[in-house]
Coordinates of C-alpha atoms in Angstrom, one line a residue:
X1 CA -115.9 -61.9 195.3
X2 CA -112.4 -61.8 194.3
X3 CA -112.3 -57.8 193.5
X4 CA -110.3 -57.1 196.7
X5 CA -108.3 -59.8 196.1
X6 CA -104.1 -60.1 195.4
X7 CA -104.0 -61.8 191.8
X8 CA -101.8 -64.3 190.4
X9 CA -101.7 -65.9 186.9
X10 CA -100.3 -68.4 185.7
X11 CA -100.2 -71.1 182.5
X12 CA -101.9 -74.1 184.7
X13 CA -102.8 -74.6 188.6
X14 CA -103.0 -77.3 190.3
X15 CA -105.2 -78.1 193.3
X16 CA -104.0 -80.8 195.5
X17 CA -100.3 -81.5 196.3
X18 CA -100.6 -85.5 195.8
X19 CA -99.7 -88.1 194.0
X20 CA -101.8 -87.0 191.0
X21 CA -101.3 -83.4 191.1
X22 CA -97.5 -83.5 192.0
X23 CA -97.0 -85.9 188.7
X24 CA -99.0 -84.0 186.7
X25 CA -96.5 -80.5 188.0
X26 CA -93.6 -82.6 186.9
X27 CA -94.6 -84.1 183.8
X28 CA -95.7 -80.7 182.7
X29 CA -92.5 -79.3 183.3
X30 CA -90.6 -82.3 181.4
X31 CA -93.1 -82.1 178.5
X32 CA -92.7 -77.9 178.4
X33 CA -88.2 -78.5 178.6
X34 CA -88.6 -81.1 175.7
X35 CA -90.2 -79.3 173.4
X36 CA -87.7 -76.1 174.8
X37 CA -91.0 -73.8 176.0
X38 CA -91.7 -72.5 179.4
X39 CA -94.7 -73.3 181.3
X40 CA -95.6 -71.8 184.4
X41 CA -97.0 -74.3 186.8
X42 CA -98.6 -73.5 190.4
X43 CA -99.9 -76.3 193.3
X44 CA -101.5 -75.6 195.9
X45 CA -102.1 -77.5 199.2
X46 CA -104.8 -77.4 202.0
X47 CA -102.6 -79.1 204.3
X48 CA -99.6 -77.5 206.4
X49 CA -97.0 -78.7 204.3
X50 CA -97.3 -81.1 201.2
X51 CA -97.9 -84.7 202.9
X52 CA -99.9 -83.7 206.2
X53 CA -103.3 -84.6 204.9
X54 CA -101.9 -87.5 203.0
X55 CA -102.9 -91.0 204.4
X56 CA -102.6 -94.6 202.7
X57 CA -101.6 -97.8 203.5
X58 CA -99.8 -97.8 201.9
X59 CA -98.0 -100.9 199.3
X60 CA -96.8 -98.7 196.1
X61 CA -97.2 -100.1 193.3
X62 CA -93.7 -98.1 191.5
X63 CA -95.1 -99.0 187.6
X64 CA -96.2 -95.0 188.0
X65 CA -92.6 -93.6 189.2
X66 CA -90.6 -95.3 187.0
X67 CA -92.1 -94.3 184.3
X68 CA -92.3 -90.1 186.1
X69 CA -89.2 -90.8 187.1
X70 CA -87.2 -93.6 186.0
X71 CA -83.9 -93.0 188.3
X72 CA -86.3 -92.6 191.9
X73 CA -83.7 -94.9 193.8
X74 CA -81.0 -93.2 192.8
X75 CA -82.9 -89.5 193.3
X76 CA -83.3 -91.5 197.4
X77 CA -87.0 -91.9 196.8
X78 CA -88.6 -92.8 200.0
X79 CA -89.7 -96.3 199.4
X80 CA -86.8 -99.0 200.6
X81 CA -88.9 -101.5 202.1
X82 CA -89.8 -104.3 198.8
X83 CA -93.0 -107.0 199.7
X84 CA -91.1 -110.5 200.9
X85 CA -93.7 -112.4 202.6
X86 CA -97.5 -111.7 200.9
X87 CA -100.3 -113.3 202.8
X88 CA -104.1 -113.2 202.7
X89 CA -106.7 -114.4 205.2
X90 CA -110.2 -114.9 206.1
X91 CA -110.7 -114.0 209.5
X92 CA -113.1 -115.8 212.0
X93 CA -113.7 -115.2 215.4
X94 CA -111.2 -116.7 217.0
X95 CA -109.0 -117.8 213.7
X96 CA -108.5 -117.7 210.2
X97 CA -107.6 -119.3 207.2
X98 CA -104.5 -118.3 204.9
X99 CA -105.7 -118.2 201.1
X100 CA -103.0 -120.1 199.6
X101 CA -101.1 -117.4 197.3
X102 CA -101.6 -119.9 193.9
X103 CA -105.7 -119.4 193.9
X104 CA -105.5 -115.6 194.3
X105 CA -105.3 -113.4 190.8
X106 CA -102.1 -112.9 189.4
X107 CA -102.7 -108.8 189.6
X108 CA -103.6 -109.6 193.6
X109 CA -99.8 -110.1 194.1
X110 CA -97.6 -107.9 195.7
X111 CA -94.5 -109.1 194.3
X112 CA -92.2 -105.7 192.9
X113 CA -94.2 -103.3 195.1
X114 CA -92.8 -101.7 198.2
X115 CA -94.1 -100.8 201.4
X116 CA -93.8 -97.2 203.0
X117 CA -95.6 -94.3 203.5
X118 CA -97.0 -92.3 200.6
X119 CA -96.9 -88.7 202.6
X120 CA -93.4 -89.1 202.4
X121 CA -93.3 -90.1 199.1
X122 CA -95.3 -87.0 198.4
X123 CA -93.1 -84.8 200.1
X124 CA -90.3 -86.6 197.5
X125 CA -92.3 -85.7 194.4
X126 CA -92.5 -81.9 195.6
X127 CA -88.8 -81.6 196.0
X128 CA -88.4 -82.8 192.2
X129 CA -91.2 -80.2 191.2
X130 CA -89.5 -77.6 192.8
X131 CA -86.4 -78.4 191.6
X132 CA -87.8 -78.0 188.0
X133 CA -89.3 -74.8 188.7
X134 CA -93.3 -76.0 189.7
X135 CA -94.2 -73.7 192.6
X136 CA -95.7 -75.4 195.4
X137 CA -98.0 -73.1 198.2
X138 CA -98.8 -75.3 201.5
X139 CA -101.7 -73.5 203.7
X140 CA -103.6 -72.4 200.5
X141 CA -107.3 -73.7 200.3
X142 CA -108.7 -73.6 197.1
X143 CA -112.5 -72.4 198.3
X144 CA -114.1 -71.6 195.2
X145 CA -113.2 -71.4 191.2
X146 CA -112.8 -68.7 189.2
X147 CA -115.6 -69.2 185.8
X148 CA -115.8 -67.0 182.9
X149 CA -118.1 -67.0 179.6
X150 CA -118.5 -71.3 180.7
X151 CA -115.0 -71.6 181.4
X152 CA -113.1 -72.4 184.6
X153 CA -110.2 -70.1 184.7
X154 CA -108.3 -70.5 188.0
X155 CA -109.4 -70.2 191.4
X156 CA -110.4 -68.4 194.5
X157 CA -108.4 -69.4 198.0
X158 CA -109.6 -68.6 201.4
X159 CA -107.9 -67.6 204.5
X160 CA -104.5 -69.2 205.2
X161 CA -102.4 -68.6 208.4
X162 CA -99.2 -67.8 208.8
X163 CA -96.8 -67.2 211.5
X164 CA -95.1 -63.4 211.9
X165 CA -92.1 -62.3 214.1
X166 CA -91.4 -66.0 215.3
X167 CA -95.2 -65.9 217.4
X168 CA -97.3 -69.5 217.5
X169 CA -99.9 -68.3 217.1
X170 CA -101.2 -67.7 213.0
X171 CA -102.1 -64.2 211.8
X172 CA -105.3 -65.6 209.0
X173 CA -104.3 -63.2 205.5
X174 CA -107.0 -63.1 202.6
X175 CA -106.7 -65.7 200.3
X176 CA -106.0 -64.9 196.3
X177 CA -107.0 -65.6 192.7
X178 CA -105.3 -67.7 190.7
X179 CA -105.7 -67.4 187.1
X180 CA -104.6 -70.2 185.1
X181 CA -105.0 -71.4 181.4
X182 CA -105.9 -75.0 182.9
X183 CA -107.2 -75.7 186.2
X184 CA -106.2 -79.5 187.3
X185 CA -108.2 -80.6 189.9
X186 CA -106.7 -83.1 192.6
X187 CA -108.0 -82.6 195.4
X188 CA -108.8 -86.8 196.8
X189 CA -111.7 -88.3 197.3
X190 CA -114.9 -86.2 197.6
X191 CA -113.1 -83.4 197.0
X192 CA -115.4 -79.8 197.6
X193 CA -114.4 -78.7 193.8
X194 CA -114.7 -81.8 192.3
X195 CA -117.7 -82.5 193.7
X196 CA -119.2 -79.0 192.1
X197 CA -118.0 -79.4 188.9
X198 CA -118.9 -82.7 188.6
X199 CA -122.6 -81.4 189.1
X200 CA -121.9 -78.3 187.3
X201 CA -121.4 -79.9 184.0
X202 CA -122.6 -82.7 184.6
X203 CA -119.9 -84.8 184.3
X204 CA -121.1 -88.0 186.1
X205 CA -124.3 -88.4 183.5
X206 CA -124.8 -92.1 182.4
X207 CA -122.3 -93.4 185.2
X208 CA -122.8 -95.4 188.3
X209 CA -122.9 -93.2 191.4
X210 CA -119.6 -93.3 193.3
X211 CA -119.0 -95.3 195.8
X212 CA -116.3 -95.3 199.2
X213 CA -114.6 -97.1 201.6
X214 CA -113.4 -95.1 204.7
X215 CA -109.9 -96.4 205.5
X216 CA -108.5 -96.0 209.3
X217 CA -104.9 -96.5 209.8
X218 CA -102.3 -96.4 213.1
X219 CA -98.3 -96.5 212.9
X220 CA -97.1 -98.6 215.9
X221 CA -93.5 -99.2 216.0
X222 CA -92.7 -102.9 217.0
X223 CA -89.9 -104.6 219.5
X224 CA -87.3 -106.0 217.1
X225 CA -88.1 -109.2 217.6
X226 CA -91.5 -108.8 216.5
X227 CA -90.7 -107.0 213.3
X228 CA -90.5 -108.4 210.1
X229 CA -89.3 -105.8 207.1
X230 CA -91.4 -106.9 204.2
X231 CA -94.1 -108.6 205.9
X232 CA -97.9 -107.6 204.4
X233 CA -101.2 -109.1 205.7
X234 CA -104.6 -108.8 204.5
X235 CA -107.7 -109.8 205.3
X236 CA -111.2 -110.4 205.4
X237 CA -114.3 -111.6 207.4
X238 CA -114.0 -110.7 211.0
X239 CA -114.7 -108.5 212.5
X240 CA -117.4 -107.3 210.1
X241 CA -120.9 -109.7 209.0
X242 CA -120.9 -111.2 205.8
X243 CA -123.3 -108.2 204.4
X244 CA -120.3 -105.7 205.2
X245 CA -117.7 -105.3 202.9
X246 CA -114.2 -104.0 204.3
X247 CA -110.7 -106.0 205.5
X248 CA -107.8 -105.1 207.6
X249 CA -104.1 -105.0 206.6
X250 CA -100.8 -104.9 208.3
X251 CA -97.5 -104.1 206.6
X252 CA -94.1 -104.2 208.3
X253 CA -91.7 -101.6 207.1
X254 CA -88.3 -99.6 207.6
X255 CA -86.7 -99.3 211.1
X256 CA -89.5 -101.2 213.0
X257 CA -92.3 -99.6 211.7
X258 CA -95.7 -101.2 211.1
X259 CA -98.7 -99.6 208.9
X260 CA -102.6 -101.3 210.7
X261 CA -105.3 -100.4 209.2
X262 CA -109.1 -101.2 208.2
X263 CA -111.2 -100.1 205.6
X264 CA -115.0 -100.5 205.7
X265 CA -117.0 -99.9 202.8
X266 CA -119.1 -96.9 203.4
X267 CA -122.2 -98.7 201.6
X268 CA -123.2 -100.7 205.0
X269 CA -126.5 -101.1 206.0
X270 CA -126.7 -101.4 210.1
X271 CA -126.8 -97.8 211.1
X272 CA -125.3 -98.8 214.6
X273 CA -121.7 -99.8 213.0
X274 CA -118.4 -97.8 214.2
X275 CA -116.3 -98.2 211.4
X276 CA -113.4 -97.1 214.0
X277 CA -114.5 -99.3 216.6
X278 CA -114.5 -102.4 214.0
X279 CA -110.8 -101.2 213.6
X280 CA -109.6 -101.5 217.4
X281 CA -111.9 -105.0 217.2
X282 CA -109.6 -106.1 214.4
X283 CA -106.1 -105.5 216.1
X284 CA -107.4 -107.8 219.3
X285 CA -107.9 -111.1 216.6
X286 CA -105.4 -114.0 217.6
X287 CA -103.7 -113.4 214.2
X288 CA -103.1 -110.0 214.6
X289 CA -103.0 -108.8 218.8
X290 CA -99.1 -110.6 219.0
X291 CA -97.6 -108.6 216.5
X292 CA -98.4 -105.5 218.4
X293 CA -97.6 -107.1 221.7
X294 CA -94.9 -104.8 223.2
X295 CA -95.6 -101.8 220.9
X296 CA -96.4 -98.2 220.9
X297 CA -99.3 -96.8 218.3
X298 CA -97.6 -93.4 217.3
X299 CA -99.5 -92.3 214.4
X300 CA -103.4 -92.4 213.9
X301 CA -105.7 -91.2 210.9
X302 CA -108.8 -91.9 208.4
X303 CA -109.5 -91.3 204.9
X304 CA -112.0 -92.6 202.3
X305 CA -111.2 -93.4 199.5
X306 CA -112.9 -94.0 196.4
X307 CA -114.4 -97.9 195.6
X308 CA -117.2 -97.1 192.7
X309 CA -114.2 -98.4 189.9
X310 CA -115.0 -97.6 186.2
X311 CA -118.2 -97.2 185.6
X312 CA -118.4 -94.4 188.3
X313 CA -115.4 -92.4 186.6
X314 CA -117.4 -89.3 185.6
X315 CA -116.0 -87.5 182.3
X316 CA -112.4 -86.4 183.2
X317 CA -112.6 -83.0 181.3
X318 CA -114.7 -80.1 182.0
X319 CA -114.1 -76.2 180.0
X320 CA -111.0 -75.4 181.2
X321 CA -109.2 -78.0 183.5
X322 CA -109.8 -82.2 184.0
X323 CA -110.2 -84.5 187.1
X324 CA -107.3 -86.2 188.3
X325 CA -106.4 -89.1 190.7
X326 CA -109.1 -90.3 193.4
X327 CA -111.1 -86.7 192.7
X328 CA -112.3 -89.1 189.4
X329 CA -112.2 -92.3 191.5
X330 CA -109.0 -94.3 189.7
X331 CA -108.8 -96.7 192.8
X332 CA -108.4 -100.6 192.0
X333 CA -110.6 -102.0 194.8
X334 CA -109.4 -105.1 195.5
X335 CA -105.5 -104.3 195.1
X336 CA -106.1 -101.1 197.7
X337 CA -104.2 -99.7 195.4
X338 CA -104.7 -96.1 193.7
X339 CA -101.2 -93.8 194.1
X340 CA -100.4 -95.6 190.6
X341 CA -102.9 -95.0 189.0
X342 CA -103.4 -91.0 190.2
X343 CA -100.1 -90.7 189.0
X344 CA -100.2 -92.2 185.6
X345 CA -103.8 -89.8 185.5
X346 CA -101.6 -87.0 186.6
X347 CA -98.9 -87.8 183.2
X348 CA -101.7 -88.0 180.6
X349 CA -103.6 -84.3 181.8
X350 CA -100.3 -82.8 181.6
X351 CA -99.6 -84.5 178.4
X352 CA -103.2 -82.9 177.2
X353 CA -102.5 -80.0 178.3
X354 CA -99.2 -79.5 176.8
X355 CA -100.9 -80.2 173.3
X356 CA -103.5 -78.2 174.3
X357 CA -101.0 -74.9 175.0
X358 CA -99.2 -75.6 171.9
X359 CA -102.2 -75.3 169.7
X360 CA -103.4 -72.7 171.7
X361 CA -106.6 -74.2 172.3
X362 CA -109.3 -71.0 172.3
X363 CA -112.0 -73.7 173.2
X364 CA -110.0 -74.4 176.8
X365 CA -110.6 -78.2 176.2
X366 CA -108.8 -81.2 177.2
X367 CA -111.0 -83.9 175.2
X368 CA -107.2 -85.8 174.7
X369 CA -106.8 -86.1 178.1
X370 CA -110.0 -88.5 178.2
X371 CA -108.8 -90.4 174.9
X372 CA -105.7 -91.2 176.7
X373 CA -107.1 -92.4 179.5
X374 CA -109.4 -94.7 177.6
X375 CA -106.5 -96.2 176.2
X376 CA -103.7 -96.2 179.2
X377 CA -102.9 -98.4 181.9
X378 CA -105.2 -96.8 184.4
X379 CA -108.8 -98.2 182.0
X380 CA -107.0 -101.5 181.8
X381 CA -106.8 -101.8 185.2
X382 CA -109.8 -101.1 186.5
X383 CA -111.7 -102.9 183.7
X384 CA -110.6 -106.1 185.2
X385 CA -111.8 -105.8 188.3
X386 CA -115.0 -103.5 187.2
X387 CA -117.3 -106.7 188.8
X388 CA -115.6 -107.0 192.4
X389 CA -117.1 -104.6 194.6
X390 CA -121.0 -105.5 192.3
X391 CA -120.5 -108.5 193.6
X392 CA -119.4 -108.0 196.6
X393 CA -122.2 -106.2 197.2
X394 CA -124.6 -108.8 195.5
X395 CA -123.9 -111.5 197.1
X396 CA -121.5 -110.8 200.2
X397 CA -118.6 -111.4 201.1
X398 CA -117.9 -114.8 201.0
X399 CA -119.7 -115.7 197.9
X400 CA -119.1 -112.3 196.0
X401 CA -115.3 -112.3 196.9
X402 CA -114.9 -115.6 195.5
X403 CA -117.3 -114.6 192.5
X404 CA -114.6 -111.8 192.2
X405 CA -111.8 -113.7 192.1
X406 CA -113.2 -115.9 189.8
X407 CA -114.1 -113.2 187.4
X408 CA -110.1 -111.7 187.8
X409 CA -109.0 -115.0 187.1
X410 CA -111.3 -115.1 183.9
X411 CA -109.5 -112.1 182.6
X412 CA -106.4 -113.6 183.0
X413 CA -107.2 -116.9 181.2
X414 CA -109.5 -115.6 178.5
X415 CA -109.5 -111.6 178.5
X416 CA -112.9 -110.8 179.8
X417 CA -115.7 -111.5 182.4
X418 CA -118.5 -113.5 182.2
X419 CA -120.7 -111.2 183.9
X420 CA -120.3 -108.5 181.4
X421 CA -120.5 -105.5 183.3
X422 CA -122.4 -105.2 186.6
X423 CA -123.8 -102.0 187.6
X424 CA -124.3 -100.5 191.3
X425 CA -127.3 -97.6 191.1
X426 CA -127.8 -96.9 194.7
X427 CA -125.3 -94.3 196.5
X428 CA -123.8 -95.4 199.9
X429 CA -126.2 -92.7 202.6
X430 CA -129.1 -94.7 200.3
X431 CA -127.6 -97.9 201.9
X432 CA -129.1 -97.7 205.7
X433 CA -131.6 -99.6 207.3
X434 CA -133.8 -98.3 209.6
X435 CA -132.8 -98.3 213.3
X436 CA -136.1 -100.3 214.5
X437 CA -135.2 -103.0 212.2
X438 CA -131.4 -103.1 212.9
X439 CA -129.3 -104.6 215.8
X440 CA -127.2 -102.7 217.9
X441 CA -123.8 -103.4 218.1
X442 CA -122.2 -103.7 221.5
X443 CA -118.3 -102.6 221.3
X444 CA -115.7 -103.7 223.9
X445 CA -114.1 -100.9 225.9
X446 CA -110.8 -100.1 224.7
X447 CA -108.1 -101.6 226.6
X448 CA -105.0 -98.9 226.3
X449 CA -102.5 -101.7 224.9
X450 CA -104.2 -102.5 221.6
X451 CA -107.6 -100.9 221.4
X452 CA -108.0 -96.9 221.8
X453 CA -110.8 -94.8 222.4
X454 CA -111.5 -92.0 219.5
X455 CA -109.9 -88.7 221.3
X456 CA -106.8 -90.3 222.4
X457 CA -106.5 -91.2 218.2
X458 CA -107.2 -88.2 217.0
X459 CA -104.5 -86.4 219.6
X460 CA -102.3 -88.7 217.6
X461 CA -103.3 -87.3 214.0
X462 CA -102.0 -83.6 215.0
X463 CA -105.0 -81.9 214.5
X464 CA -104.5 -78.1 214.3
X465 CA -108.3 -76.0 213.8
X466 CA -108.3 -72.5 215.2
X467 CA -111.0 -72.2 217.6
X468 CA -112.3 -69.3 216.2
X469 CA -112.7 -69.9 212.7
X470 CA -115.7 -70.5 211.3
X471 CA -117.4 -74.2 211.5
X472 CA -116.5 -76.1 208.4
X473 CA -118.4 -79.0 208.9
X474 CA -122.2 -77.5 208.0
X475 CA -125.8 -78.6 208.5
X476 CA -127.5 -76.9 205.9
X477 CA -130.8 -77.9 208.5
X478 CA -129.5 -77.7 211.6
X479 CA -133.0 -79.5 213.1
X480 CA -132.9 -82.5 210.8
X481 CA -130.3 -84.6 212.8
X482 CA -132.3 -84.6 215.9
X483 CA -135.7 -84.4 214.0
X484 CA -135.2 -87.5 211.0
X485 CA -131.8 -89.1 211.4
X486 CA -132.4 -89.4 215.6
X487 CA -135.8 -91.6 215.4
X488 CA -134.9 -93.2 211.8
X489 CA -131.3 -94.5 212.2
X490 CA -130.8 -93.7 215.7
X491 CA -128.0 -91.0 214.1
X492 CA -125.4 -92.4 212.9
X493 CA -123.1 -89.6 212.3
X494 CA -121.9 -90.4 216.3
X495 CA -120.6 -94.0 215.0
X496 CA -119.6 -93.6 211.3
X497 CA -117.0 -90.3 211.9
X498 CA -113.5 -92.4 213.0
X499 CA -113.0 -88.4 214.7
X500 CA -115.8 -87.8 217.2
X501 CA -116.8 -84.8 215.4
X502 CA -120.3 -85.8 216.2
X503 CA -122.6 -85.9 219.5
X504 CA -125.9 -86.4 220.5
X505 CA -126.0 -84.7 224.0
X506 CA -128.7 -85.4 226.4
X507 CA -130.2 -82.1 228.1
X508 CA -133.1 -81.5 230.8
X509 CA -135.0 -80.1 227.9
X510 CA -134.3 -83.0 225.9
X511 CA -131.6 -83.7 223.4
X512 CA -129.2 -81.4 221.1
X513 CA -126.9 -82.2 218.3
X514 CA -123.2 -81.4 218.9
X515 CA -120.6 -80.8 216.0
X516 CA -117.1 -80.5 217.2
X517 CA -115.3 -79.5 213.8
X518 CA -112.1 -78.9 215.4
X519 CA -111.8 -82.8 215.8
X520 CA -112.1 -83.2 212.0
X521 CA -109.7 -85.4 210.3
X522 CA -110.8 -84.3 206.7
X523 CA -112.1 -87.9 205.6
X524 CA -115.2 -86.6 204.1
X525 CA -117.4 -89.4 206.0
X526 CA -120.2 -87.3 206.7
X527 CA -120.3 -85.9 203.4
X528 CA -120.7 -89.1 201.8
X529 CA -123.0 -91.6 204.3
X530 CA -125.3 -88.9 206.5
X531 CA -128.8 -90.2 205.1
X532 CA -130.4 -87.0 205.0
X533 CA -127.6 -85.4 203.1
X534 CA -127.5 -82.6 205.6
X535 CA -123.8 -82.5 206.1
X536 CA -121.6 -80.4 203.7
X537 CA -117.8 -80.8 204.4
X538 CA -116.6 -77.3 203.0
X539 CA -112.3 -76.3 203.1
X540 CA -111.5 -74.8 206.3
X541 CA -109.0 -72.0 207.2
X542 CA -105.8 -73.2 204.9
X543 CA -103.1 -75.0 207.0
X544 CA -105.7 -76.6 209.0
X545 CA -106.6 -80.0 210.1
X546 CA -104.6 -83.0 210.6
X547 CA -100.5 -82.7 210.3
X548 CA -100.0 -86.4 209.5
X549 CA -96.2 -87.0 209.9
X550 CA -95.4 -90.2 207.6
X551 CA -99.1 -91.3 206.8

């Protein structure tokens, strides 16, 4: 496969230009400089340029960067916005009620942590990286990796486009090897690599199957008189039923910017559920329509992200590279928060792999890496809130949120849970009922003002997909969707993907299924939920996709 192919080498690549792989780049480089060696240190990035497939909330928790980088506010680190007014509700039709800040877990606060957007953010960690020496390649889609005798030794990109003699339009160029000592995988949740090692060596044996939550999010800016720099909502309950597990969030930030957003947990059960339509219900609520009131949405995108906490962290290390950030599932559920953690994840392979370099490791492991973790921050943190989502799932939301927030505060008081440790065996496409025994769901239309219909959002994400490359998005039986999914769960793929990506198209002969890739977002929704497991998401031509501006 790669005999035609340019070839680069070099002492560790790094797939994924994000929080985790950026922080693992520059601690690599600080490690190599202290101990006065040379490491040679590659990223690569799917996206356009490092932050345009990068979407979170996003309220930082900075514990990570000041420890990466202890003078970030000097250095003009993008995050000037700090929390001022926290509040948390539970949503009901027409209301809500405001959980007083005293009864929620001390590590529910938001207190020290800043608002902003973590693309930029990541955009700010490349800059350092480069300034070290890490090189950074945008447009380079790691497709495939590069295995010898066992061992993962670099990888394979595919096409990437670029630009020649000032035309628009991209000339695609083969993609190359990269060799590499270490391979660090980074790619995000559900990412194509990750997911094949994780099966090739079986790295998620004796764990919980992972779990996700797919996360919509708009940027409106806001009159002045509405805006209130600091300001960060959450919620729960409405719009979704007590049996669906998800919330909405608001966060006010720099010159009249607000983040909105919903995230629903991708294990529902009613096949007829939009998670984006849920989303545009949640901005018309009483509590949260008159914030928006005189605005303008600029900004529109969807992720998941990963909600299966510790006991779905498959083994970090694998012959020849580790798992880092949200590709090993390092998100604190109930906080929403993970940048932290994928960068403290990013630290302690780089720290392995330094060791690792200096021993000159002939067995290409990094078993420190996983020693580390066990004992860092990152374990610590999700063990205390291993039993949220369990029982969310249990027992619903309002029971298994307060059961959660019991069990938080047990760990506070006393160290530990009651519960032990719950366990969740059933992946999230296991999750759907059958269409004959659901209720459909009958969505408002969208009004223009607040609510949006799904092309007019993804216009707003940038999408950029040549039309003539090849489909991404793949059916590996192109008759099941139409065949099983149709008559069993009246096909869901047409709700769950927040892009339209998805159709079933009515025909004189009867009815056809319809996939649009060039609306795709890159949130890995249909990976993760199709029932049948028919859909593979697989990398697309590199530089493609959404070209998320401050996401």
């Amino acid at each position: 496969m790669s005999a035609d192919r340019e070839s680069m080498e070099f002492d560790v690549v790094i797939v994924g230009a994000g929080p985790a792989g950026l922080s693992a780049a520059i601690r690599l480089k600080q490690a190599a400089q202290a101990k006065g060696r040379e490491v040679t240190v590659c990223v690569i990035e799917k996206g356009s340029e490092v932050g345009a497939h990068i979407l979170s909330g996003a309220v930082i928790d900075p514990s990570a960067l000041n420890q990466l980088l202890p003078d970030w506010r000097e250095r003009d680190a993008p995050l000037d916005t700090p929390v001022l007014d926290d509040r948390f509700y539970y949503l009901s039709t027409g209301g809500g009620i405001r959980i007083p800040q005293f009864l929620l877990p001390p590590l529910m606060h938001n207190k020290g942590n800043y608002i902003g957007s973590l693309g930029l953010l990541c955009r700010f960690l490349a800059r350092e990286a480069e300034r070290l020496g890490v090189e950074i390649f945008p447009g380079f889609t790691a497709v495939d990796v590069l295995e010898e005798n066992g061992v993962i030794v670099g990888v394979i990109t595919g096409d990437m486009g670029v630009a020649k003699n000032g035309e628009h339009k991209p000339v695609f160029t083969a993609g190359i090897v990269l060799r590499a000592r270490y391979t660090l995988i980074a790619e995000g949740a559900r990412g194509s690599l990750a997911k094949r090692l994780i099966a090739q060596f079986d790295l998620s044996e004796g764990r919980a199957p992972q779990t996700f939550g797919l996360g919509l999010k708009e940027i409106w800016e806001l009159p002045r008189g509405t805006h209130r720099r600091g300001f960060v909502l959450h919620s729960l309950g409405w719009p979704l039923d007590n049996r669906t597990g998800g919330g909405g969030f608001v966060y006010h930030y720099g010159d009249n910017l607000a983040a909105v957003g919903f995230v629903v947990h991708l294990d529902y059960e009613n096949p007829y559920l939009s998670p984006f339509q849920e989303f545009q219900r949640f901005k018309t609520h009483p509590l949260i329509c008159p914030m928006l009131k005189g605005g303008r949405r600029i900004a529109y995108g969807a992720r998941t992200i990963t909600e299966g906490g510790l006991q779905a962290v498959p083994q970090l290390a694998f012959p020849g590279g580790a798992l880092l950030g949200c590709a090993a599932g390092f998100v604190n559920v109930p906080r929403i928060k993970g940048s932290h953690n994928a960068m403290i994840s990013g630290m302690l392979a780089a720290d392995a792999v330094v060791d690792a370099l200096d021993e000159n490791n002939i067995l290409h492991t990094l078993d420190r890496y996983e020693t580390r973790f066990r004992a860092s921050p990152v374990f610590q943190d999700l063990y205390k809130v291993r039993n949220v989502k369990p029982l969310w799932k249990r027992y619903g939301t309002l029971a298994g949120v307060a059961l959660g927030g019991m069990d938080m505060w047990s760990h506070t008081l006393f160290g530990d849970s009651p519960f032990g440790t719950l366990q969740n065996r059933i992946a999230d496409f296991m999750q759907l009922k059958p269409a004959r025994g659901a209720s459909p769901i009958l969505y408002p239309a969208p009004d223009g003002a607040t609510s949006f219909d799904r092309l007019s959002s993804v216009y707003l994400a940038g999408n950029a997909h040549e039309e003539d490359q090849p489909v991404h998005v793949k059916l590996t039986d192109p008759a099941v969707p139409i065949r099983e999914n149709l008559p069993q769960y009246a096909e869901p793929a047409q709700r769950y993907c927040p892009a339209g990506v998805f159709e079933v198209v009515e025909e004189n002969n009867g009815v056809r299924f319809v996939v649009n890739a060039a609306n795709c977002v890159h949130c890995k929704a249909c990976d993760i939920k199709d029932p049948a497991q028919n859909i593979v998401w697989t990398p697309p031509e590199g530089g493609s996709g959404p070209n998320y501006a401050a996401m």
